[in-house]
């Protein structure tokens, strides 16, 4: 079920009242399509008319040109960038499979994936005062000097050279 805010509900009530008045004024000629958004005689809105109307609105607004269909992509990209699950985005767009959504929006998904990984890393508990050290580049039995990386907080990375004796 969709929940609409009060302003949206008021706008919808106003629209439906106007549509009811149009229905009365057209009388027998009214085309009852059962749709909420129609031409003034009740006929369905032709997609070409809607596209033309949108283009006139964009031009009148002084905004850069954008196609009506581009709004779908903008909405999906914003949803993914906001961290909305790809399955939800897919359902919103009416894709039959979330793989379609992933294929189309794969350029947005790496950024979303990186943000998800960073958010997950922030959830890992860390001791505030202790240092975590690990040796890098040593194999079993190695006597060569190794680089030790000490991490003293979630965003601090200190490199210190140390000799490992065996």
JSON list of C-alpha atoms in Angstrom, two decimals:
[
{"chain": "A", "resi": 1, "resn": "UNK", "atom": "CA", "xyz": [0.00, 0.00, 0.00]},
{"chain": "A", "resi": 2, "resn": "UNK", "atom": "CA", "xyz": [1.27, 3.46, -0.89]},
{"chain": "A", "resi": 3, "resn": "UNK", "atom": "CA", "xyz": [1.12, 6.15, 1.79]},
{"chain": "A", "resi": 4, "resn": "UNK", "atom": "CA", "xyz": [0.86, 9.71, 0.51]},
{"chain": "A", "resi": 5, "resn": "UNK", "atom": "CA", "xyz": [1.54, 12.87, 2.47]},
{"chain": "A", "resi": 6, "resn": "UNK", "atom": "CA", "xyz": [-1.28, 15.35, 3.07]},
{"chain": "A", "resi": 7, "resn": "UNK", "atom": "CA", "xyz": [-0.16, 17.78, 0.34]},
{"chain": "A", "resi": 8, "resn": "UNK", "atom": "CA", "xyz": [-0.16, 14.98, -2.23]},
{"chain": "A", "resi": 9, "resn": "UNK", "atom": "CA", "xyz": [-3.58, 13.82, -1.03]},
{"chain": "A", "resi": 10, "resn": "UNK", "atom": "CA", "xyz": [-4.93, 17.39, -1.34]},
{"chain": "A", "resi": 11, "resn": "UNK", "atom": "CA", "xyz": [-3.56, 17.65, -4.90]},
{"chain": "A", "resi": 12, "resn": "UNK", "atom": "CA", "xyz": [-5.12, 14.29, -5.79]},
{"chain": "A", "resi": 13, "resn": "UNK", "atom": "CA", "xyz": [-8.50, 15.30, -4.31]},
{"chain": "A", "resi": 14, "resn": "UNK", "atom": "CA", "xyz": [-8.40, 18.54, -6.31]},
{"chain": "A", "resi": 15, "resn": "UNK", "atom": "CA", "xyz": [-7.57, 16.64, -9.48]},
{"chain": "A", "resi": 16, "resn": "UNK", "atom": "CA", "xyz": [-10.35, 14.09, -8.93]},
{"chain": "A", "resi": 17, "resn": "UNK", "atom": "CA", "xyz": [-12.86, 16.90, -8.29]},
{"chain": "A", "resi": 18, "resn": "UNK", "atom": "CA", "xyz": [-11.85, 18.54, -11.58]},
{"chain": "A", "resi": 19, "resn": "UNK", "atom": "CA", "xyz": [-12.13, 15.19, -13.34]},
{"chain": "A", "resi": 20, "resn": "UNK", "atom": "CA", "xyz": [-15.63, 14.70, -11.90]},
{"chain": "A", "resi": 21, "resn": "UNK", "atom": "CA", "xyz": [-16.61, 18.15, -13.21]},
{"chain": "A", "resi": 22, "resn": "UNK", "atom": "CA", "xyz": [-15.19, 17.23, -16.64]},
{"chain": "A", "resi": 23, "resn": "UNK", "atom": "CA", "xyz": [-17.18, 13.97, -16.56]},
{"chain": "A", "resi": 24, "resn": "UNK", "atom": "CA", "xyz": [-20.39, 15.94, -15.94]},
{"chain": "A", "resi": 25, "resn": "UNK", "atom": "CA", "xyz": [-19.67, 18.52, -18.62]},
{"chain": "A", "resi": 26, "resn": "UNK", "atom": "CA", "xyz": [-18.87, 15.86, -21.25]},
{"chain": "A", "resi": 27, "resn": "UNK", "atom": "CA", "xyz": [-21.95, 13.83, -20.38]},
{"chain": "A", "resi": 28, "resn": "UNK", "atom": "CA", "xyz": [-22.49, 10.90, -22.78]},
{"chain": "A", "resi": 29, "resn": "UNK", "atom": "CA", "xyz": [-19.26, 11.72, -24.64]},
{"chain": "A", "resi": 30, "resn": "UNK", "atom": "CA", "xyz": [-17.15, 11.00, -21.54]},
{"chain": "A", "resi": 31, "resn": "UNK", "atom": "CA", "xyz": [-14.79, 8.07, -22.13]},
{"chain": "A", "resi": 32, "resn": "UNK", "atom": "CA", "xyz": [-14.73, 6.03, -18.94]},
{"chain": "A", "resi": 33, "resn": "UNK", "atom": "CA", "xyz": [-11.26, 4.47, -18.97]},
{"chain": "A", "resi": 34, "resn": "UNK", "atom": "CA", "xyz": [-11.07, 4.10, -15.19]},
{"chain": "A", "resi": 35, "resn": "UNK", "atom": "CA", "xyz": [-7.80, 6.02, -15.19]},
{"chain": "A", "resi": 36, "resn": "UNK", "atom": "CA", "xyz": [-6.93, 8.84, -12.82]},
{"chain": "A", "resi": 37, "resn": "UNK", "atom": "CA", "xyz": [-4.93, 10.89, -15.31]},
{"chain": "A", "resi": 38, "resn": "UNK", "atom": "CA", "xyz": [-6.78, 11.37, -18.58]},
{"chain": "A", "resi": 39, "resn": "UNK", "atom": "CA", "xyz": [-7.55, 13.89, -21.25]},
{"chain": "A", "resi": 40, "resn": "UNK", "atom": "CA", "xyz": [-10.43, 16.24, -20.39]},
{"chain": "A", "resi": 41, "resn": "UNK", "atom": "CA", "xyz": [-12.92, 13.84, -22.06]},
{"chain": "A", "resi": 42, "resn": "UNK", "atom": "CA", "xyz": [-11.68, 10.83, -20.07]},
{"chain": "A", "resi": 43, "resn": "UNK", "atom": "CA", "xyz": [-9.61, 9.27, -22.87]},
{"chain": "A", "resi": 44, "resn": "UNK", "atom": "CA", "xyz": [-6.25, 7.84, -21.93]},
{"chain": "A", "resi": 45, "resn": "UNK", "atom": "CA", "xyz": [-3.21, 10.08, -22.26]},
{"chain": "A", "resi": 46, "resn": "UNK", "atom": "CA", "xyz": [-1.15, 9.20, -25.30]},
{"chain": "A", "resi": 47, "resn": "UNK", "atom": "CA", "xyz": [2.52, 8.75, -24.32]},
{"chain": "A", "resi": 48, "resn": "UNK", "atom": "CA", "xyz": [3.59, 11.09, -27.14]},
{"chain": "A", "resi": 49, "resn": "UNK", "atom": "CA", "xyz": [1.40, 13.87, -25.74]},
{"chain": "A", "resi": 50, "resn": "UNK", "atom": "CA", "xyz": [2.90, 13.40, -22.29]},
{"chain": "A", "resi": 51, "resn": "UNK", "atom": "CA", "xyz": [6.44, 13.49, -23.72]},
{"chain": "A", "resi": 52, "resn": "UNK", "atom": "CA", "xyz": [5.70, 16.69, -25.67]},
{"chain": "A", "resi": 53, "resn": "UNK", "atom": "CA", "xyz": [4.15, 18.31, -22.60]},
{"chain": "A", "resi": 54, "resn": "UNK", "atom": "CA", "xyz": [7.14, 17.36, -20.45]},
{"chain": "A", "resi": 55, "resn": "UNK", "atom": "CA", "xyz": [9.56, 18.82, -23.02]},
{"chain": "A", "resi": 56, "resn": "UNK", "atom": "CA", "xyz": [7.62, 22.11, -23.00]},
{"chain": "A", "resi": 57, "resn": "UNK", "atom": "CA", "xyz": [7.75, 22.21, -19.19]},
{"chain": "A", "resi": 58, "resn": "UNK", "atom": "CA", "xyz": [11.51, 21.57, -19.16]},
{"chain": "A", "resi": 59, "resn": "UNK", "atom": "CA", "xyz": [12.10, 24.28, -21.77]},
{"chain": "A", "resi": 60, "resn": "UNK", "atom": "CA", "xyz": [9.90, 26.77, -19.90]},
{"chain": "A", "resi": 61, "resn": "UNK", "atom": "CA", "xyz": [11.75, 26.04, -16.65]},
{"chain": "A", "resi": 62, "resn": "UNK", "atom": "CA", "xyz": [15.12, 26.95, -18.13]},
{"chain": "A", "resi": 63, "resn": "UNK", "atom": "CA", "xyz": [16.59, 23.61, -17.04]},
{"chain": "A", "resi": 64, "resn": "UNK", "atom": "CA", "xyz": [19.01, 21.70, -19.27]},
{"chain": "A", "resi": 65, "resn": "UNK", "atom": "CA", "xyz": [17.24, 19.39, -21.71]},
{"chain": "A", "resi": 66, "resn": "UNK", "atom": "CA", "xyz": [16.29, 16.01, -20.27]},
{"chain": "A", "resi": 67, "resn": "UNK", "atom": "CA", "xyz": [14.03, 13.32, -21.67]},
{"chain": "A", "resi": 68, "resn": "UNK", "atom": "CA", "xyz": [11.10, 12.04, -19.65]},
{"chain": "A", "resi": 69, "resn": "UNK", "atom": "CA", "xyz": [12.58, 8.55, -19.76]},
{"chain": "A", "resi": 70, "resn": "UNK", "atom": "CA", "xyz": [15.82, 9.90, -18.25]},
{"chain": "A", "resi": 71, "resn": "UNK", "atom": "CA", "xyz": [13.92, 10.58, -15.03]},
{"chain": "A", "resi": 72, "resn": "UNK", "atom": "CA", "xyz": [13.62, 6.81, -14.55]},
{"chain": "A", "resi": 73, "resn": "UNK", "atom": "CA", "xyz": [17.38, 6.47, -14.72]},
{"chain": "A", "resi": 74, "resn": "UNK", "atom": "CA", "xyz": [17.91, 9.43, -12.40]},
{"chain": "A", "resi": 75, "resn": "UNK", "atom": "CA", "xyz": [15.47, 7.97, -9.86]},
{"chain": "A", "resi": 76, "resn": "UNK", "atom": "CA", "xyz": [17.08, 4.52, -10.01]},
{"chain": "A", "resi": 77, "resn": "UNK", "atom": "CA", "xyz": [20.61, 5.94, -9.74]},
{"chain": "A", "resi": 78, "resn": "UNK", "atom": "CA", "xyz": [19.66, 8.08, -6.75]},
{"chain": "A", "resi": 79, "resn": "UNK", "atom": "CA", "xyz": [17.98, 5.12, -5.06]},
{"chain": "A", "resi": 80, "resn": "UNK", "atom": "CA", "xyz": [21.05, 2.94, -5.54]},
{"chain": "A", "resi": 81, "resn": "UNK", "atom": "CA", "xyz": [23.41, 5.72, -4.41]},
{"chain": "A", "resi": 82, "resn": "UNK", "atom": "CA", "xyz": [21.24, 6.14, -1.30]},
{"chain": "A", "resi": 83, "resn": "UNK", "atom": "CA", "xyz": [21.81, 2.49, -0.48]},
{"chain": "A", "resi": 84, "resn": "UNK", "atom": "CA", "xyz": [18.38, 1.15, -1.46]},
{"chain": "A", "resi": 85, "resn": "UNK", "atom": "CA", "xyz": [18.63, -2.59, -2.11]},
{"chain": "A", "resi": 86, "resn": "UNK", "atom": "CA", "xyz": [18.85, -3.40, -5.83]},
{"chain": "A", "resi": 87, "resn": "UNK", "atom": "CA", "xyz": [15.86, -5.75, -5.47]},
{"chain": "A", "resi": 88, "resn": "UNK", "atom": "CA", "xyz": [13.67, -2.85, -4.29]},
{"chain": "A", "resi": 89, "resn": "UNK", "atom": "CA", "xyz": [14.95, -0.62, -7.11]},
{"chain": "A", "resi": 90, "resn": "UNK", "atom": "CA", "xyz": [14.22, -3.41, -9.59]},
{"chain": "A", "resi": 91, "resn": "UNK", "atom": "CA", "xyz": [10.66, -3.81, -8.31]},
{"chain": "A", "resi": 92, "resn": "UNK", "atom": "CA", "xyz": [10.12, -0.03, -8.39]},
{"chain": "A", "resi": 93, "resn": "UNK", "atom": "CA", "xyz": [11.20, 0.10, -12.03]},
{"chain": "A", "resi": 94, "resn": "UNK", "atom": "CA", "xyz": [9.08, -2.91, -12.93]},
{"chain": "A", "resi": 95, "resn": "UNK", "atom": "CA", "xyz": [12.01, -5.02, -14.07]},
{"chain": "A", "resi": 96, "resn": "UNK", "atom": "CA", "xyz": [11.18, -8.72, -14.19]},
{"chain": "A", "resi": 97, "resn": "UNK", "atom": "CA", "xyz": [14.54, -9.64, -12.66]},
{"chain": "A", "resi": 98, "resn": "UNK", "atom": "CA", "xyz": [17.01, -7.68, -10.54]},
{"chain": "A", "resi": 99, "resn": "UNK", "atom": "CA", "xyz": [19.78, -8.79, -12.91]},
{"chain": "A", "resi": 100, "resn": "UNK", "atom": "CA", "xyz": [18.31, -6.40, -15.49]},
{"chain": "A", "resi": 101, "resn": "UNK", "atom": "CA", "xyz": [18.66, -3.56, -12.99]},
{"chain": "A", "resi": 102, "resn": "UNK", "atom": "CA", "xyz": [22.24, -4.58, -12.15]},
{"chain": "A", "resi": 103, "resn": "UNK", "atom": "CA", "xyz": [23.16, -4.77, -15.85]},
{"chain": "A", "resi": 104, "resn": "UNK", "atom": "CA", "xyz": [21.73, -1.33, -16.65]},
{"chain": "A", "resi": 105, "resn": "UNK", "atom": "CA", "xyz": [23.03, 0.44, -13.54]},
{"chain": "A", "resi": 106, "resn": "UNK", "atom": "CA", "xyz": [26.35, -1.35, -13.12]},
{"chain": "A", "resi": 107, "resn": "UNK", "atom": "CA", "xyz": [28.22, 1.98, -13.31]},
{"chain": "A", "resi": 108, "resn": "UNK", "atom": "CA", "xyz": [26.42, 3.15, -10.15]},
{"chain": "A", "resi": 109, "resn": "UNK", "atom": "CA", "xyz": [26.76, -0.16, -8.32]},
{"chain": "A", "resi": 110, "resn": "UNK", "atom": "CA", "xyz": [30.56, -0.14, -7.74]},
{"chain": "A", "resi": 111, "resn": "UNK", "atom": "CA", "xyz": [30.26, 3.16, -5.84]},
{"chain": "A", "resi": 112, "resn": "UNK", "atom": "CA", "xyz": [27.35, 1.74, -3.87]},
{"chain": "A", "resi": 113, "resn": "UNK", "atom": "CA", "xyz": [29.34, -1.44, -3.22]},
{"chain": "A", "resi": 114, "resn": "UNK", "atom": "CA", "xyz": [32.33, 0.55, -1.98]},
{"chain": "A", "resi": 115, "resn": "UNK", "atom": "CA", "xyz": [30.11, 2.59, 0.33]},
{"chain": "A", "resi": 116, "resn": "UNK", "atom": "CA", "xyz": [28.53, -0.61, 1.63]},
{"chain": "A", "resi": 117, "resn": "UNK", "atom": "CA", "xyz": [31.96, -2.09, 2.31]},
{"chain": "A", "resi": 118, "resn": "UNK", "atom": "CA", "xyz": [33.06, 1.06, 4.14]},
{"chain": "A", "resi": 119, "resn": "UNK", "atom": "CA", "xyz": [29.86, 1.10, 6.21]},
{"chain": "A", "resi": 120, "resn": "UNK", "atom": "CA", "xyz": [30.41, -2.56, 7.09]},
{"chain": "A", "resi": 121, "resn": "UNK", "atom": "CA", "xyz": [34.03, -1.88, 8.07]},
{"chain": "A", "resi": 122, "resn": "UNK", "atom": "CA", "xyz": [32.88, 0.91, 10.38]},
{"chain": "A", "resi": 123, "resn": "UNK", "atom": "CA", "xyz": [30.74, -1.64, 12.22]},
{"chain": "A", "resi": 124, "resn": "UNK", "atom": "CA", "xyz": [33.78, -3.75, 13.21]},
{"chain": "A", "resi": 125, "resn": "UNK", "atom": "CA", "xyz": [34.53, -3.05, 16.89]},
{"chain": "A", "resi": 126, "resn": "UNK", "atom": "CA", "xyz": [37.95, -1.59, 17.60]},
{"chain": "A", "resi": 127, "resn": "UNK", "atom": "CA", "xyz": [39.72, -0.93, 20.87]},
{"chain": "A", "resi": 128, "resn": "UNK", "atom": "CA", "xyz": [40.32, 2.81, 21.06]},
{"chain": "A", "resi": 129, "resn": "UNK", "atom": "CA", "xyz": [43.68, 2.72, 22.84]},
{"chain": "A", "resi": 130, "resn": "UNK", "atom": "CA", "xyz": [45.35, -0.45, 21.57]},
{"chain": "A", "resi": 131, "resn": "UNK", "atom": "CA", "xyz": [47.39, -0.78, 18.43]},
{"chain": "A", "resi": 132, "resn": "UNK", "atom": "CA", "xyz": [46.82, -3.64, 16.05]},
{"chain": "A", "resi": 133, "resn": "UNK", "atom": "CA", "xyz": [49.94, -4.83, 14.29]},
{"chain": "A", "resi": 134, "resn": "UNK", "atom": "CA", "xyz": [50.44, -7.44, 11.65]},
{"chain": "A", "resi": 135, "resn": "UNK", "atom": "CA", "xyz": [53.46, -8.57, 9.76]},
{"chain": "A", "resi": 136, "resn": "UNK", "atom": "CA", "xyz": [53.28, -8.48, 6.03]},
{"chain": "A", "resi": 137, "resn": "UNK", "atom": "CA", "xyz": [55.25, -10.39, 3.48]},
{"chain": "A", "resi": 138, "resn": "UNK", "atom": "CA", "xyz": [56.69, -13.19, 5.64]},
{"chain": "A", "resi": 139, "resn": "UNK", "atom": "CA", "xyz": [56.53, -16.81, 4.80]},
{"chain": "A", "resi": 140, "resn": "UNK", "atom": "CA", "xyz": [57.07, -19.56, 7.31]},
{"chain": "A", "resi": 141, "resn": "UNK", "atom": "CA", "xyz": [60.72, -19.68, 8.34]},
{"chain": "A", "resi": 142, "resn": "UNK", "atom": "CA", "xyz": [61.60, -16.34, 6.75]},
{"chain": "A", "resi": 143, "resn": "UNK", "atom": "CA", "xyz": [64.40, -14.36, 8.39]},
{"chain": "A", "resi": 144, "resn": "UNK", "atom": "CA", "xyz": [64.15, -11.32, 6.14]},
{"chain": "A", "resi": 145, "resn": "UNK", "atom": "CA", "xyz": [63.15, -7.91, 7.46]},
{"chain": "A", "resi": 146, "resn": "UNK", "atom": "CA", "xyz": [59.41, -7.34, 7.22]},
{"chain": "A", "resi": 147, "resn": "UNK", "atom": "CA", "xyz": [57.26, -4.25, 7.20]},
{"chain": "A", "resi": 148, "resn": "UNK", "atom": "CA", "xyz": [54.87, -3.94, 10.14]},
{"chain": "A", "resi": 149, "resn": "UNK", "atom": "CA", "xyz": [51.74, -1.89, 9.70]},
{"chain": "A", "resi": 150, "resn": "UNK", "atom": "CA", "xyz": [50.32, -0.49, 12.92]},
{"chain": "A", "resi": 151, "resn": "UNK", "atom": "CA", "xyz": [46.75, 0.74, 12.97]},
{"chain": "A", "resi": 152, "resn": "UNK", "atom": "CA", "xyz": [45.91, 3.07, 15.85]},
{"chain": "A", "resi": 153, "resn": "UNK", "atom": "CA", "xyz": [42.32, 3.91, 14.98]},
{"chain": "A", "resi": 154, "resn": "UNK", "atom": "CA", "xyz": [39.85, 3.49, 12.18]},
{"chain": "A", "resi": 155, "resn": "UNK", "atom": "CA", "xyz": [41.46, 6.10, 9.90]},
{"chain": "A", "resi": 156, "resn": "UNK", "atom": "CA", "xyz": [45.13, 6.12, 10.97]},
{"chain": "A", "resi": 157, "resn": "UNK", "atom": "CA", "xyz": [47.75, 4.04, 9.20]},
{"chain": "A", "resi": 158, "resn": "UNK", "atom": "CA", "xyz": [51.38, 4.19, 10.39]},
{"chain": "A", "resi": 159, "resn": "UNK", "atom": "CA", "xyz": [54.13, 2.28, 8.64]},
{"chain": "A", "resi": 160, "resn": "UNK", "atom": "CA", "xyz": [57.12, 1.32, 10.74]},
{"chain": "A", "resi": 161, "resn": "UNK", "atom": "CA", "xyz": [60.12, -0.68, 9.63]},
{"chain": "A", "resi": 162, "resn": "UNK", "atom": "CA", "xyz": [61.07, -3.45, 12.01]},
{"chain": "A", "resi": 163, "resn": "UNK", "atom": "CA", "xyz": [63.54, -6.30, 11.99]},
{"chain": "A", "resi": 164, "resn": "UNK", "atom": "CA", "xyz": [62.07, -9.73, 12.51]},
{"chain": "A", "resi": 165, "resn": "UNK", "atom": "CA", "xyz": [64.59, -12.13, 13.92]},
{"chain": "A", "resi": 166, "resn": "UNK", "atom": "CA", "xyz": [64.22, -15.84, 13.70]}
]
